Amino acid sequence: KEYLLGLTGVESQKALCFSPTCNICGFSAGYSGPGAKTVLPAEATAKVDFRLVEAQKPDVLFERLKRHLLRSGFGDIEVTNLGGYEPARTPVDDPFVTQVIRIAGTVYGKKPVVKPLTAGTSPIYVVRNWMGIPVASAGGVGHPGSMVHAPNENIRIEDFSRSIKFVAALIHSYWMNPAGSHQKE
């Protein structure tokens, strides 16, 4: 398949991990009650989110969005910031990350798929950026049919139990091998 900007295969995966995105989450406009109304809506709402990459700041991006809308002739649009997180990343070769990879391989019985970044958002920047502590998102609890973020999202008990074993093994290895851990300097 071909995606935006003509990217395919590995290049599209790299772009997903290392490029910022703007996602349209939803629209709302006009009459949506029972029956029909043939009127033009007086207002419309759109929800968007941005996935940031290294060195981008949510507040700076928000101000740039407002300036862009104003310069493009949309000065009457009300823009509300519902919050945001800074991007955060730990190098794949960090001792903590290599420890997570090793433990995952042991617990799950196969070599884990390692992605340098995910197209998701969480407040881990507080731990990574402010405290200087490495982070790793260790998935593994889902299965191909888990329907992540869908209305019928699910997890199998076997996968949940194995993820508990993984976290316990990681904590134990962290305790037993401080060299694989991280101390703030």
PDB file of C-alpha atoms in Angstrom:
ATOM      1  CA  LYS A   1       0.000   0.000   0.000  1.00  0.00           C
ATOM      2  CA  GLU A   2       0.985   3.582  -0.504  1.00  0.00           C
ATOM      3  CA  TYR A   3       0.508   6.053   2.303  1.00  0.00           C
ATOM      4  CA  LEU A   4       0.699   9.801   2.681  1.00  0.00           C
ATOM      5  CA  LEU A   5       3.771  11.333   1.052  1.00  0.00           C
ATOM      6  CA  GLY A   6       4.117   8.235  -1.131  1.00  0.00           C
ATOM      7  CA  LEU A   7       5.797   6.238   1.623  1.00  0.00           C
ATOM      8  CA  THR A   8       5.638   2.452   1.654  1.00  0.00           C
ATOM      9  CA  GLY A   9       7.036  -0.440   3.687  1.00  0.00           C
ATOM     10  CA  VAL A  10       9.862   0.327   6.093  1.00  0.00           C
ATOM     11  CA  GLU A  11       9.871   4.028   5.183  1.00  0.00           C
ATOM     12  CA  SER A  12       6.233   4.367   6.275  1.00  0.00           C
ATOM     13  CA  GLN A  13       7.093   2.638   9.583  1.00  0.00           C
ATOM     14  CA  LYS A  14      10.036   5.003  10.140  1.00  0.00           C
ATOM     15  CA  ALA A  15       7.789   7.985   9.490  1.00  0.00           C
ATOM     16  CA  LEU A  16       5.232   6.642  11.969  1.00  0.00           C
ATOM     17  CA  CYS A  17       7.909   6.417  14.675  1.00  0.00           C
ATOM     18  CA  PHE A  18      10.010   9.505  13.989  1.00  0.00           C
ATOM     19  CA  SER A  19       7.696  12.103  12.420  1.00  0.00           C
ATOM     20  CA  PRO A  20       5.144  14.261  14.208  1.00  0.00           C
ATOM     21  CA  THR A  21       1.500  13.700  13.368  1.00  0.00           C
ATOM     22  CA  CYS A  22      -1.753  15.622  13.498  1.00  0.00           C
ATOM     23  CA  ASN A  23      -4.745  13.353  14.019  1.00  0.00           C
ATOM     24  CA  ILE A  24      -8.361  14.373  13.534  1.00  0.00           C
ATOM     25  CA  CYS A  25     -10.168  12.614  16.377  1.00  0.00           C
ATOM     26  CA  GLY A  26     -13.687  13.708  15.517  1.00  0.00           C
ATOM     27  CA  PHE A  27     -16.095  16.291  14.150  1.00  0.00           C
ATOM     28  CA  SER A  28     -19.410  17.584  15.410  1.00  0.00           C
ATOM     29  CA  ALA A  29     -21.698  19.976  13.543  1.00  0.00           C
ATOM     30  CA  GLY A  30     -25.303  20.619  12.697  1.00  0.00           C
ATOM     31  CA  TYR A  31     -28.508  19.041  13.866  1.00  0.00           C
ATOM     32  CA  SER A  32     -28.306  15.377  14.798  1.00  0.00           C
ATOM     33  CA  GLY A  33     -31.585  14.875  16.651  1.00  0.00           C
ATOM     34  CA  PRO A  34     -34.641  12.987  15.430  1.00  0.00           C
ATOM     35  CA  GLY A  35     -36.202  13.972  12.136  1.00  0.00           C
ATOM     36  CA  ALA A  36     -34.705  16.279   9.530  1.00  0.00           C
ATOM     37  CA  LYS A  37     -33.755  19.942   9.551  1.00  0.00           C
ATOM     38  CA  THR A  38     -32.584  21.720   6.448  1.00  0.00           C
ATOM     39  CA  VAL A  39     -30.529  24.432   8.111  1.00  0.00           C
ATOM     40  CA  LEU A  40     -26.855  25.254   7.926  1.00  0.00           C
ATOM     41  CA  PRO A  41     -25.015  24.715  11.195  1.00  0.00           C
ATOM     42  CA  ALA A  42     -24.009  27.861  13.082  1.00  0.00           C
ATOM     43  CA  GLU A  43     -20.925  26.210  14.483  1.00  0.00           C
ATOM     44  CA  ALA A  44     -18.791  23.116  14.220  1.00  0.00           C
ATOM     45  CA  THR A  45     -16.288  21.444  16.497  1.00  0.00           C
ATOM     46  CA  ALA A  46     -13.239  19.399  15.644  1.00  0.00           C
ATOM     47  CA  LYS A  47     -10.953  17.569  18.033  1.00  0.00           C
ATOM     48  CA  VAL A  48      -7.358  17.042  16.984  1.00  0.00           C
ATOM     49  CA  ASP A  49      -4.273  15.732  18.679  1.00  0.00           C
ATOM     50  CA  PHE A  50      -0.632  16.030  17.798  1.00  0.00           C
ATOM     51  CA  ARG A  51       1.990  13.344  18.381  1.00  0.00           C
ATOM     52  CA  LEU A  52       5.254  15.138  19.007  1.00  0.00           C
ATOM     53  CA  VAL A  53       8.841  14.088  18.402  1.00  0.00           C
ATOM     54  CA  GLU A  54      12.071  14.997  20.169  1.00  0.00           C
ATOM     55  CA  ALA A  55      12.618  18.704  20.883  1.00  0.00           C
ATOM     56  CA  GLN A  56       8.970  19.666  20.255  1.00  0.00           C
ATOM     57  CA  LYS A  57       7.033  21.334  23.076  1.00  0.00           C
ATOM     58  CA  PRO A  58       3.223  21.129  23.310  1.00  0.00           C
ATOM     59  CA  ASP A  59       2.734  24.780  24.306  1.00  0.00           C
ATOM     60  CA  VAL A  60       4.937  26.039  21.457  1.00  0.00           C
ATOM     61  CA  LEU A  61       3.079  23.853  18.956  1.00  0.00           C
ATOM     62  CA  PHE A  62      -0.276  25.129  20.247  1.00  0.00           C
ATOM     63  CA  GLU A  63       0.791  28.747  19.700  1.00  0.00           C
ATOM     64  CA  ARG A  64       2.035  27.891  16.201  1.00  0.00           C
ATOM     65  CA  LEU A  65      -1.313  26.290  15.372  1.00  0.00           C
ATOM     66  CA  LYS A  66      -3.182  29.430  16.468  1.00  0.00           C
ATOM     67  CA  ARG A  67      -0.852  31.661  14.403  1.00  0.00           C
ATOM     68  CA  HIS A  68      -1.255  29.397  11.365  1.00  0.00           C
ATOM     69  CA  LEU A  69      -5.060  29.545  11.584  1.00  0.00           C
ATOM     70  CA  LEU A  70      -4.982  33.329  11.972  1.00  0.00           C
ATOM     71  CA  ARG A  71      -2.613  33.803   8.988  1.00  0.00           C
ATOM     72  CA  SER A  72      -4.794  31.462   6.907  1.00  0.00           C
ATOM     73  CA  GLY A  73      -7.887  33.609   7.439  1.00  0.00           C
ATOM     74  CA  PHE A  74      -9.443  31.613  10.265  1.00  0.00           C
ATOM     75  CA  GLY A  75      -9.118  34.180  13.044  1.00  0.00           C
ATOM     76  CA  ASP A  76     -12.688  33.520  14.160  1.00  0.00           C
ATOM     77  CA  ILE A  77     -11.899  29.936  15.164  1.00  0.00           C
ATOM     78  CA  GLU A  78     -11.755  29.351  18.899  1.00  0.00           C
ATOM     79  CA  VAL A  79      -8.915  26.987  19.794  1.00  0.00           C
ATOM     80  CA  THR A  80      -8.774  25.341  23.216  1.00  0.00           C
ATOM     81  CA  ASN A  81      -5.746  23.508  24.569  1.00  0.00           C
ATOM     82  CA  LEU A  82      -6.900  20.437  26.490  1.00  0.00           C
ATOM     83  CA  GLY A  83      -3.354  19.621  27.636  1.00  0.00           C
ATOM     84  CA  GLY A  84      -0.315  17.928  26.252  1.00  0.00           C
ATOM     85  CA  TYR A  85       2.794  15.909  26.941  1.00  0.00           C
ATOM     86  CA  GLU A  86       6.370  16.430  25.871  1.00  0.00           C
ATOM     87  CA  PRO A  87       7.864  13.602  23.833  1.00  0.00           C
ATOM     88  CA  ALA A  88      10.256  11.271  25.649  1.00  0.00           C
ATOM     89  CA  ARG A  89      12.636   8.625  24.409  1.00  0.00           C
ATOM     90  CA  THR A  90      15.278   6.297  25.820  1.00  0.00           C
ATOM     91  CA  PRO A  91      17.936   4.943  23.443  1.00  0.00           C
ATOM     92  CA  VAL A  92      17.453   1.261  22.578  1.00  0.00           C
ATOM     93  CA  ASP A  93      21.005   0.499  23.725  1.00  0.00           C
ATOM     94  CA  ASP A  94      20.443   1.944  27.222  1.00  0.00           C
ATOM     95  CA  PRO A  95      21.275  -0.719  29.875  1.00  0.00           C
ATOM     96  CA  PHE A  96      17.737  -0.578  31.266  1.00  0.00           C
ATOM     97  CA  VAL A  97      16.182  -1.089  27.841  1.00  0.00           C
ATOM     98  CA  THR A  98      18.495  -4.005  27.046  1.00  0.00           C
ATOM     99  CA  GLN A  99      17.516  -5.526  30.387  1.00  0.00           C
ATOM    100  CA  VAL A 100      13.808  -5.138  29.530  1.00  0.00           C
ATOM    101  CA  ILE A 101      14.411  -6.797  26.146  1.00  0.00           C
ATOM    102  CA  ARG A 102      16.316  -9.698  27.723  1.00  0.00           C
ATOM    103  CA  ILE A 103      13.670 -10.324  30.407  1.00  0.00           C
ATOM    104  CA  ALA A 104      10.844 -10.117  27.844  1.00  0.00           C
ATOM    105  CA  GLY A 105      12.573 -12.731  25.701  1.00  0.00           C
ATOM    106  CA  THR A 106      12.945 -15.038  28.689  1.00  0.00           C
ATOM    107  CA  VAL A 107       9.371 -14.671  29.992  1.00  0.00           C
ATOM    108  CA  TYR A 108       7.580 -14.729  26.635  1.00  0.00           C
ATOM    109  CA  GLY A 109       9.834 -17.394  25.128  1.00  0.00           C
ATOM    110  CA  LYS A 110      10.607 -15.505  21.929  1.00  0.00           C
ATOM    111  CA  LYS A 111      12.642 -12.574  20.759  1.00  0.00           C
ATOM    112  CA  PRO A 112      10.600  -9.406  21.327  1.00  0.00           C
ATOM    113  CA  VAL A 113       9.814  -6.938  18.569  1.00  0.00           C
ATOM    114  CA  VAL A 114      11.627  -3.749  19.539  1.00  0.00           C
ATOM    115  CA  LYS A 115      10.393  -0.392  18.290  1.00  0.00           C
ATOM    116  CA  PRO A 116      12.380   2.744  19.118  1.00  0.00           C
ATOM    117  CA  LEU A 117       9.190   4.768  19.594  1.00  0.00           C
ATOM    118  CA  THR A 118       5.472   4.188  19.577  1.00  0.00           C
ATOM    119  CA  ALA A 119       2.746   6.322  18.077  1.00  0.00           C
ATOM    120  CA  GLY A 120       1.205   6.839  21.481  1.00  0.00           C
ATOM    121  CA  THR A 121       1.179   9.408  24.222  1.00  0.00           C
ATOM    122  CA  SER A 122       1.673   9.169  27.969  1.00  0.00           C
ATOM    123  CA  PRO A 123       3.142  11.264  30.781  1.00  0.00           C
ATOM    124  CA  ILE A 124       6.423   9.294  30.843  1.00  0.00           C
ATOM    125  CA  TYR A 125       8.261  12.505  29.961  1.00  0.00           C
ATOM    126  CA  VAL A 126       8.170  13.417  33.664  1.00  0.00           C
ATOM    127  CA  VAL A 127      10.251  10.346  34.488  1.00  0.00           C
ATOM    128  CA  ARG A 128      12.524  10.518  31.431  1.00  0.00           C
ATOM    129  CA  ASN A 129      12.962  14.221  30.772  1.00  0.00           C
ATOM    130  CA  TRP A 130      12.616  15.754  34.226  1.00  0.00           C
ATOM    131  CA  MET A 131      14.093  12.988  36.389  1.00  0.00           C
ATOM    132  CA  GLY A 132      16.560  11.548  33.863  1.00  0.00           C
ATOM    133  CA  ILE A 133      15.396   7.973  34.426  1.00  0.00           C
ATOM    134  CA  PRO A 134      15.171   5.664  31.391  1.00  0.00           C
ATOM    135  CA  VAL A 135      11.783   4.296  30.389  1.00  0.00           C
ATOM    136  CA  ALA A 136      10.633   1.430  28.215  1.00  0.00           C
ATOM    137  CA  SER A 137       7.105   0.564  27.204  1.00  0.00           C
ATOM    138  CA  ALA A 138       6.992  -3.195  27.484  1.00  0.00           C
ATOM    139  CA  GLY A 139       3.903  -4.474  25.737  1.00  0.00           C
ATOM    140  CA  GLY A 140       3.118  -8.124  25.459  1.00  0.00           C
ATOM    141  CA  VAL A 141      -0.221  -8.294  27.201  1.00  0.00           C
ATOM    142  CA  GLY A 142      -2.274  -8.188  24.028  1.00  0.00           C
ATOM    143  CA  HIS A 143      -2.851 -10.654  21.244  1.00  0.00           C
ATOM    144  CA  PRO A 144      -3.602  -9.987  17.564  1.00  0.00           C
ATOM    145  CA  GLY A 145      -7.354 -10.023  18.252  1.00  0.00           C
ATOM    146  CA  SER A 146      -7.192  -7.838  21.372  1.00  0.00           C
ATOM    147  CA  MET A 147      -8.728  -4.880  19.500  1.00  0.00           C
ATOM    148  CA  VAL A 148      -6.562  -2.283  21.272  1.00  0.00           C
ATOM    149  CA  HIS A 149      -8.445   0.992  21.859  1.00  0.00           C
ATOM    150  CA  ALA A 150     -11.596  -0.389  20.210  1.00  0.00           C
ATOM    151  CA  PRO A 151     -14.986  -0.687  21.928  1.00  0.00           C
ATOM    152  CA  ASN A 152     -14.481  -4.447  22.291  1.00  0.00           C
ATOM    153  CA  GLU A 153     -10.873  -4.282  23.546  1.00  0.00           C
ATOM    154  CA  ASN A 154      -9.976  -7.446  25.413  1.00  0.00           C
ATOM    155  CA  ILE A 155      -7.139  -9.333  27.028  1.00  0.00           C
ATOM    156  CA  ARG A 156      -6.809 -13.051  27.583  1.00  0.00           C
ATOM    157  CA  ILE A 157      -6.198 -14.266  31.137  1.00  0.00           C
ATOM    158  CA  GLU A 158      -3.118 -16.165  29.926  1.00  0.00           C
ATOM    159  CA  ASP A 159      -1.640 -12.941  28.497  1.00  0.00           C
ATOM    160  CA  PHE A 160      -2.482 -10.989  31.654  1.00  0.00           C
ATOM    161  CA  SER A 161      -0.825 -13.645  33.849  1.00  0.00           C
ATOM    162  CA  ARG A 162       2.276 -13.677  31.675  1.00  0.00           C
ATOM    163  CA  SER A 163       2.542  -9.880  31.839  1.00  0.00           C
ATOM    164  CA  ILE A 164       2.457 -10.103  35.647  1.00  0.00           C
ATOM    165  CA  LYS A 165       5.319 -12.624  35.490  1.00  0.00           C
ATOM    166  CA  PHE A 166       7.207 -10.285  33.162  1.00  0.00           C
ATOM    167  CA  VAL A 167       6.900  -7.304  35.511  1.00  0.00           C
ATOM    168  CA  ALA A 168       7.885  -9.450  38.511  1.00  0.00           C
ATOM    169  CA  ALA A 169      10.929 -10.816  36.633  1.00  0.00           C
ATOM    170  CA  LEU A 170      11.916  -7.306  35.559  1.00  0.00           C
ATOM    171  CA  ILE A 171      11.696  -5.967  39.121  1.00  0.00           C
ATOM    172  CA  HIS A 172      13.672  -8.958  40.400  1.00  0.00           C
ATOM    173  CA  SER A 173      16.389  -8.541  37.750  1.00  0.00           C
ATOM    174  CA  TYR A 174      16.564  -4.824  38.457  1.00  0.00           C
ATOM    175  CA  TRP A 175      17.077  -5.608  42.140  1.00  0.00           C
ATOM    176  CA  MET A 176      19.683  -8.310  41.435  1.00  0.00           C
ATOM    177  CA  ASN A 177      21.560  -6.431  38.693  1.00  0.00           C
ATOM    178  CA  PRO A 178      21.993  -2.751  39.528  1.00  0.00           C
ATOM    179  CA  ALA A 179      24.334  -2.443  36.510  1.00  0.00           C
ATOM    180  CA  GLY A 180      21.273  -2.808  34.302  1.00  0.00           C
ATOM    181  CA  SER A 181      19.477  -0.209  36.341  1.00  0.00           C
ATOM    182  CA  HIS A 182      19.934   3.526  36.262  1.00  0.00           C
ATOM    183  CA  GLN A 183      20.911   5.947  38.968  1.00  0.00           C
ATOM    184  CA  LYS A 184      20.338   9.633  38.479  1.00  0.00           C
ATOM    185  CA  GLU A 185      23.605  11.530  38.403  1.00  0.00           C
TER     186      GLU A 185
END
